[in-house]
Amino acid sequence: MNHIRITHNPFTVETTFLINEQTPAAGCKLSSYKGSRLQVWVERLFDELSDLFNGDNRFHVIFTGVEPDYLDIQGAARTAIDAGMQIELEWQATVPSEQRLEQIRALISEAHAHPKFDQFIRDNNEVRNSIEEAFNRDFDVYVVATMSSGKSTLINAMLGRDLLPAANEATTATIARITDNDQMSDRFSAKRYNRSNQLVGQEDDVDLACLEQWNQLEDTKQINIEGNIVAIREREDVRLVLTDTPGPNNSQDEEHQRTTMGFIQDSKRNPLILYVLNASQLGTKDDKNLLGLVAENMRKGGKQSKDRFIFVINKMDVFDPEKGEDIPSVLARVNQYLTSNGIESPLIYPVSANLTRLIRKPGDLHTRRERNDFQAMADMFGAEPTMNMLQYMPVTSRVHRSLQEKRYSELLLSSGLPAVEAMIDEYIDKYNLPHRIKRAYEALRSAIQIGLNETALIEQLEQDEHALRQLNEEIQGLQQRQEQGFDTAAYKDKLKREGKDLPAATEAQLSDLEAQIAPPIRELEKRFKQKDVTVSIAETRVLEAEETLQFHHRKLVNLYESVFTSSQEIITEDLRTEYQRYIESIFENSQSLKLPVLEGLKKAALGISFNLAVKDNDVQQKRVVVGTREVSDSKWWNPFSWGSTKTVRDYADEDYVDLERLWKDRVTRIETEFSRLVVNARQEIEAGKDRLVAQYVAFMTREFDTKLAELLSSINEKTTDRTARERAIAEAKELHSWIDNFKAKLDSTLAVQEGSHS
């Protein structure tokens, strides 16, 4: 057998491979995976090993890492075994993510308790923001569904009470955001916000009647709810935020539709999406566009891109095995339906949310109809082995173990929803916690590097008098050059005058988005190749075309905003490089550059933090009128509107409609709408780039000279004042020792060490 040893650290994202106790060659495919998350390459692992050993498919694999990653190795091994490979697995367990996050939290408290090291954190915006993000407890789960899926019933089942109105999804455009709080065991509080994001309603103990009333108010934009989501365990480091999104084709609020699509398109944060489908009513046209968007995003990455979409097949209680309705056949149809929409190997979870809801709802609160429904479902799910939904679900051994520990009744487990809830916990452990640990680790390492640069600079002052005099002359020269400007004015003028081009990567992304515009329009054109059709057919075609075009327009708006964000990151990094070159130029004329202190000075100058970002007040609020409706446009784009009603009314006095002529009349306007989107998007991205350059120039004017002068003055004082120098060196050595000890503890916290699995 071939012996494969894999050690994966999800916190530092490092992997080591040993093939028969040898490190794979640099050109080996496995070597390219060293810096990638396991979920990016795990599905290809055993095929790569087979190729490496020229088809010898016998492997003994020892994996060292956390349990969620081992379960993915196990899943890949099962697939390989089914394909004829011979595989033995062995797991060496490591400290779980939650325990490591607690250790990191303790280290951050220790860092803040040290006045000098705390200053390194507080003075650097990026370090501070990364730590704050790492310990933001909120984890987002978005519930997305089309009409009649029972989405409200499902959420109420998770809450353990009837709170959200079970309204027709097409009639409500309100986002409900529910934050878990286990301390509120007997009530939910709620706040209502209008379309100007103003708080306009508040209830400390909200109920269904109140939320129904709020939902019907036209100015309601979002309702924030807080209380105990009984289905999910609140942890010290994680709390669930469950968001009930409006239907994707809701015509009342374009911004909400775009927001729902944005949750799906968010491949940066990778939030978990529960996509709810009606088991008895597949194939609605509402699903087609949205499922296409899901499929597109699932193809973008590795296993995480697939894991973050959970397809919940609701209303399984409508099927009755006694009437010949075979559950496996139903799920096969669901799988075929999703596959036909471009979704490969979907994670399908059949449930009866209504059964879960009624089990969790106190019996004395059941209505007469609910008592009858519950009795019928309890009889069917209890008596029919095929109605146990858990047996059809792709859940891991860890999820099975979690469900057993909760000691749920067999009937509740059969309803299926508890397994979906356990999958949320598993996703948090697999992806959310390691990501947060990594952010905190990298932030602390940055603060450590700043501290080490500073201590090294001071410690290097421990030199003889001759070297100190020479150093003092160099520092005085630097100070004089700074007073004369270091050509800073010329440098800033050049930046103001010439600006910066958009990064090549951004230009490539923009070209790619422009290429996505024409195909959907050309595809729609095929449906308008008829001369004479009835008015009703014309109205249907026009409505479908407008919905498709609006969906495509909103999708592009979100993609352009994603390009804006990525361009800001690239330009910021370019400016950092520009800043580094400038610092290099300041020191390049120094005659004694080899002096360690001057090198330390340069590193300290490079560590001066400048925070570049588009501030909220840079984004102008405006409102635009579309037809007879006033629509909020918070940034730069105008909602797409074809005016379908007018279009068909023009032909309503005839017995038929010339569809081909109708399309020709309208296609120019459609193309103009999309061309305007392209122009506006580029202008917004260019403007964002210019704002960053302006902020950087402002930093050079406002802060850089002052901070560098303080740095030079501080070093100059220490070179001339023996007492100050000796005191500073002693303090630096003490701080250096503390930082080395702190760094060792930090690295130990994230180290992957072999143990034995329990």
XYZ file of N, CA, C and O in Angstrom, residues 368-475:
432
model
N -58.091 23.756 16.239
C -58.738 22.483 15.910
C -58.120 21.885 14.642
O -57.817 20.688 14.582
N -57.904 22.734 13.640
C -57.317 22.234 12.389
C -55.895 21.727 12.626
O -55.496 20.690 12.076
N -55.138 22.447 13.453
C -53.762 22.009 13.732
C -53.747 20.671 14.467
O -52.878 19.832 14.217
N -54.708 20.475 15.361
C -54.766 19.187 16.071
C -55.001 18.048 15.089
O -54.377 16.992 15.177
N -55.918 18.277 14.144
C -56.209 17.252 13.131
C -55.002 17.004 12.229
O -54.649 15.857 11.939
N -54.370 18.100 11.775
C -53.195 17.968 10.898
C -52.066 17.241 11.620
O -51.399 16.368 11.053
N -51.860 17.613 12.873
C -50.768 17.008 13.635
C -51.011 15.510 13.835
O -50.094 14.691 13.675
N -52.237 15.148 14.164
C -52.554 13.735 14.382
C -52.313 12.929 13.113
O -51.723 11.838 13.143
N -52.751 13.495 11.966
C -52.586 12.787 10.689
C -51.103 12.628 10.339
O -50.660 11.542 9.923
N -50.326 13.696 10.522
C -48.899 13.623 10.199
C -48.160 12.708 11.170
O -47.275 11.937 10.767
N -48.505 12.787 12.443
C -47.842 11.934 13.438
C -48.095 10.463 13.124
O -47.174 9.630 13.229
N -49.333 10.125 12.717
C -49.654 8.740 12.363
C -48.842 8.296 11.150
O -48.264 7.205 11.139
N -48.795 9.142 10.133
C -48.119 8.760 8.883
C -46.600 8.670 9.080
O -45.966 7.693 8.680
N -45.994 9.688 9.707
C -44.542 9.686 9.886
C -44.109 8.624 10.906
O -43.004 8.099 10.822
N -44.976 8.322 11.863
C -44.638 7.321 12.865
C -44.781 5.906 12.359
O -44.003 5.017 12.734
N -45.783 5.659 11.493
C -46.079 4.293 11.043
C -45.332 3.905 9.775
O -45.086 2.718 9.534
N -44.979 4.868 8.937
C -44.352 4.574 7.649
C -42.839 4.778 7.720
O -42.365 5.907 7.812
N -42.047 3.719 7.674
C -40.583 3.866 7.722
C -40.044 4.773 6.609
O -39.047 5.465 6.799
N -40.719 4.775 5.453
C -40.233 5.590 4.325
C -40.421 7.082 4.575
O -39.860 7.907 3.845
N -41.219 7.452 5.605
C -41.462 8.868 5.886
C -40.448 9.454 6.873
O -40.583 10.607 7.288
N -39.444 8.676 7.236
C -38.362 9.216 8.070
C -37.409 9.981 7.154
O -36.601 9.395 6.430
N -37.495 11.297 7.171
C -36.749 12.133 6.232
C -35.234 12.071 6.458
O -34.451 12.277 5.532
N -34.834 11.758 7.691
C -33.409 11.759 8.020
C -32.626 10.763 7.167
O -31.468 11.006 6.811
N -33.259 9.651 6.800
C -32.551 8.599 6.064
C -32.157 9.031 4.654
O -31.284 8.415 4.030
N -32.778 10.090 4.145
C -32.489 10.520 2.775
C -31.463 11.664 2.715
O -31.155 12.154 1.632
N -30.964 12.073 3.869
C -30.148 13.291 3.914
C -28.651 12.991 3.887
O -28.190 12.041 4.516
N -27.875 13.829 3.184
C -26.412 13.659 3.122
C -25.729 14.256 4.349
O -24.978 15.232 4.251
N -26.013 13.671 5.532
C -25.448 14.229 6.767
C -24.235 13.420 7.202
O -24.125 12.224 6.927
N -23.313 14.068 7.889
C -22.083 13.426 8.345
C -22.318 12.683 9.654
O -23.339 12.869 10.327
N -21.325 11.867 10.026
C -21.404 11.154 11.305
C -21.437 12.153 12.459
O -22.050 11.902 13.498
N -20.797 13.306 12.254
C -20.779 14.335 13.301
C -22.185 14.892 13.537
O -22.588 15.146 14.680
N -22.946 15.075 12.450
C -24.323 15.570 12.571
C -25.188 14.516 13.249
O -26.003 14.836 14.122
N -25.018 13.253 12.866
C -25.764 12.170 13.528
C -25.474 12.171 15.029
O -26.385 12.030 15.852
N -24.207 12.327 15.375
C -23.821 12.332 16.786
C -24.450 13.518 17.514
O -24.945 13.389 18.640
N -24.457 14.673 16.852
C -25.050 15.876 17.447
C -26.543 15.683 17.697
O -27.068 16.067 18.751
N -27.246 15.067 16.749
C -28.686 14.833 16.899
C -28.967 13.848 18.035
O -29.937 13.999 18.790
N -28.108 12.833 18.166
C -28.287 11.866 19.260
C -28.110 12.535 20.619
O -28.852 12.256 21.572
N -27.132 13.451 20.701
C -26.861 14.135 21.972
C -28.027 15.018 22.396
O -28.234 15.257 23.588
N -28.803 15.506 21.420
C -29.931 16.381 21.749
C -31.151 15.606 22.221
O -32.129 16.208 22.684
N -31.112 14.283 22.066
C -32.187 13.406 22.554
C -33.566 13.820 22.022
O -34.549 13.892 22.763
N -33.625 14.121 20.750
C -34.907 14.444 20.122
C -35.768 13.182 20.014
O -35.253 12.057 19.918
N -37.085 13.373 19.956
C -37.990 12.244 19.742
C -37.824 11.733 18.306
O -37.369 12.460 17.414
N -38.186 10.473 18.095
C -38.091 9.888 16.761
C -38.951 10.663 15.761
O -38.584 10.829 14.596
N -40.122 11.124 16.230
C -41.022 11.857 15.334
C -40.387 13.175 14.889
O -40.456 13.540 13.709
N -39.758 13.877 15.831
C -39.115 15.146 15.481
C -37.963 14.912 14.514
O -37.808 15.652 13.526
N -37.165 13.881 14.740
C -36.067 13.569 13.819
C -36.605 13.215 12.435
O -36.029 13.608 11.416
N -37.736 12.500 12.401
C -38.325 12.103 11.119
C -38.779 13.304 10.301
O -38.804 13.254 9.069
N -39.133 14.396 10.970
C -39.605 15.586 10.244
C -38.502 16.219 9.398
O -38.782 16.987 8.475
N -37.239 15.920 9.727
C -36.127 16.359 8.874
C -35.487 17.676 9.235
O -34.282 17.852 9.056
N -36.242 18.627 9.753
C -35.697 19.968 9.975
C -34.571 19.992 11.014
O -33.610 20.754 10.842
N -34.618 19.182 12.098
C -33.490 19.202 13.043
C -32.143 18.896 12.400
O -31.114 19.427 12.815
N -32.131 18.055 11.361
C -30.866 17.753 10.671
C -30.349 18.982 9.929
O -29.143 19.232 9.881
N -31.261 19.755 9.338
C -30.858 21.002 8.664
C -30.254 21.960 9.692
O -29.236 22.612 9.431
N -30.883 22.037 10.855
C -30.374 22.912 11.915
C -28.986 22.465 12.378
O -28.103 23.289 12.645
N -28.772 21.147 12.452
C -27.457 20.629 12.845
C -26.419 20.921 11.768
O -25.234 21.130 12.069
N -26.849 20.949 10.508
C -25.927 21.274 9.412
C -25.438 22.719 9.515
O -24.305 23.032 9.125
N -26.288 23.607 10.031
C -25.862 24.997 10.234
C -24.703 25.038 11.219
O -23.695 25.718 10.995
N -24.832 24.282 12.315
C -23.749 24.206 13.307
C -22.470 23.670 12.674
O -21.371 24.162 12.947
N -22.609 22.656 11.825
C -21.418 22.065 11.202
C -20.736 23.063 10.258
O -19.505 23.142 10.203
N -21.539 23.831 9.523
C -20.970 24.826 8.613
C -20.180 25.872 9.402
O -19.094 26.295 8.980
N -20.723 26.288 10.539
C -20.021 27.266 11.387
C -18.666 26.713 11.815
O -17.638 27.391 11.738
N -18.652 25.442 12.263
C -17.403 24.837 12.725
C -16.396 24.678 11.581
O -15.190 24.837 11.779
N -16.901 24.347 10.400
C -16.004 24.050 9.285
C -15.431 25.309 8.640
O -14.251 25.334 8.261
N -16.244 26.347 8.529
C -15.815 27.513 7.752
C -15.727 28.808 8.554
O -14.747 29.535 8.462
N -16.762 29.111 9.329
C -16.815 30.417 9.975
C -15.750 30.578 11.057
O -15.019 31.575 11.084
N -15.645 29.609 11.958
C -14.687 29.726 13.060
C -13.234 29.748 12.569
O -12.453 30.610 12.994
N -12.820 28.842 11.671
C -11.433 28.922 11.173
C -11.119 30.251 10.490
O -10.015 30.785 10.649
N -12.088 30.788 9.741
C -11.858 32.079 9.074
C -11.627 33.181 10.099
O -10.719 34.013 9.951
N -12.429 33.190 11.153
C -12.297 34.225 12.175
C -10.982 34.081 12.943
O -10.314 35.071 13.261
N -10.612 32.840 13.244
C -9.339 32.598 13.924
C -8.182 33.090 13.061
O -7.240 33.726 13.555
N -8.268 32.807 11.763
C -7.204 33.236 10.836
C -7.084 34.754 10.815
O -5.978 35.316 10.829
N -8.232 35.463 10.782
C -8.203 36.928 10.768
C -7.553 37.480 12.038
O -6.712 38.386 11.989
N -7.944 36.923 13.185
C -7.379 37.393 14.455
C -5.885 37.087 14.524
O -5.083 37.923 14.975
N -5.508 35.905 14.071
C -4.099 35.501 14.079
C -3.261 36.449 13.221
O -2.208 36.944 13.655
N -3.733 36.714 12.003
C -2.974 37.592 11.105
C -2.885 39.010 11.656
O -1.860 39.681 11.512
N -3.958 39.477 12.298
C -3.944 40.824 12.885
C -2.906 40.909 14.000
O -2.123 41.868 14.077
N -2.885 39.900 14.874
C -1.913 39.901 15.970
C -0.488 39.763 15.445
O 0.442 40.380 15.977
N -0.308 38.977 14.387
C 1.030 38.857 13.801
C 1.495 40.202 13.236
O 2.687 40.542 13.327
N 0.572 40.977 12.659
C 0.928 42.308 12.150
C 1.357 43.217 13.297
O 2.348 43.949 13.183
N 0.593 43.179 14.396
C 0.953 43.996 15.563
C 2.303 43.555 16.129
O 3.123 44.386 16.537
N 2.544 42.251 16.123
C 3.827 41.724 16.600
C 4.974 42.249 15.738
O 6.022 42.665 16.250
N 4.771 42.247 14.411
C 5.830 42.711 13.517
C 6.127 44.190 13.730
O 7.294 44.607 13.737
N 5.077 44.987 13.931
C 5.275 46.415 14.218
C 6.091 46.576 15.500
O 7.040 47.365 15.570
N 5.740 45.793 16.521
C 6.452 45.866 17.798
C 7.896 45.436 17.675
O 8.803 46.068 18.238
N 8.139 44.349 16.920
C 9.512 43.870 16.746
C 10.361 44.881 15.972
O 11.547 45.064 16.276
N 9.756 45.531 14.967
C 10.487 46.569 14.228
C 10.912 47.693 15.179
O 12.042 48.188 15.118
N 9.985 48.096 16.045
C 10.283 49.213 16.944
C 11.337 48.825 17.976
O 12.280 49.586 18.237
N 11.210 47.648 18.572
C 12.191 47.245 19.586
C 13.570 47.040 18.959
O 14.593 47.396 19.559
N 13.585 46.452 17.744
C 14.870 46.248 17.074
C 15.551 47.579 16.796
O 16.771 47.722 16.943
N 14.753 48.574 16.391
C 15.304 49.901 16.105
C 15.974 50.492 17.349
O 17.103 50.996 17.291
N 15.316 50.403 18.487
C 15.878 50.969 19.723
C 17.089 50.164 20.187
O 18.117 50.720 20.596
N 16.989 48.840 20.107
C 18.090 47.991 20.568
C 19.368 48.213 19.758
O 20.480 48.054 20.267
N 19.188 48.591 18.493
C 20.359 48.843 17.642
C 21.127 50.107 18.052
O 22.226 50.359 17.559
N 20.553 50.900 18.959
C 21.253 52.104 19.437
C 22.360 51.758 20.437
O 23.105 52.637 20.876
N 22.452 50.474 20.790
C 23.480 50.039 21.730
C 24.812 49.885 20.975
O 25.254 48.778 20.659
N 25.426 51.040 20.633
C 26.644 51.051 19.840
C 27.684 51.951 20.506
O 27.389 52.676 21.456
N 28.909 51.946 19.923
C 29.949 52.804 20.498
C 29.702 54.260 20.099
O 28.892 54.564 19.221
N 30.433 55.155 20.753
C 30.202 56.589 20.565
C 30.457 57.025 19.125
O 29.756 57.880 18.592
N 31.464 56.421 18.470
C 31.770 56.805 17.087
C 30.586 56.504 16.157
O 30.171 57.336 15.349
N 30.045 55.295 16.315
C 28.903 54.906 15.479
C 27.694 55.791 15.761
O 26.948 56.161 14.852
N 27.511 56.153 17.021
C 26.372 57.008 17.375
C 26.513 58.399 16.766
O 25.531 58.992 16.312
N 27.784 58.939 16.789
C 27.986 60.260 16.172
C 27.688 60.193 14.675
O 27.046 61.080 14.109
N 28.161 59.120 14.026
C 27.914 58.947 12.589
C 26.410 58.833 12.308
O 25.886 59.443 11.379
N 25.737 58.070 13.157
C 24.290 57.898 13.007
C 23.568 59.218 13.210
O 22.637 59.559 12.466
N 24.007 59.981 14.219
C 23.360 61.252 14.503
C 23.463 62.205 13.323
O 22.529 62.939 13.001
N 24.616 62.177 12.643
C 24.788 63.023 11.462
C 23.802 62.623 10.365
O 23.223 63.483 9.685
N 23.642 61.318 10.186
C 22.700 60.850 9.157
C 21.261 61.270 9.496
O 20.504 61.693 8.620
N 20.898 61.154 10.768
C 19.531 61.513 11.168
C 19.301 63.006 10.993
O 18.245 63.435 10.521
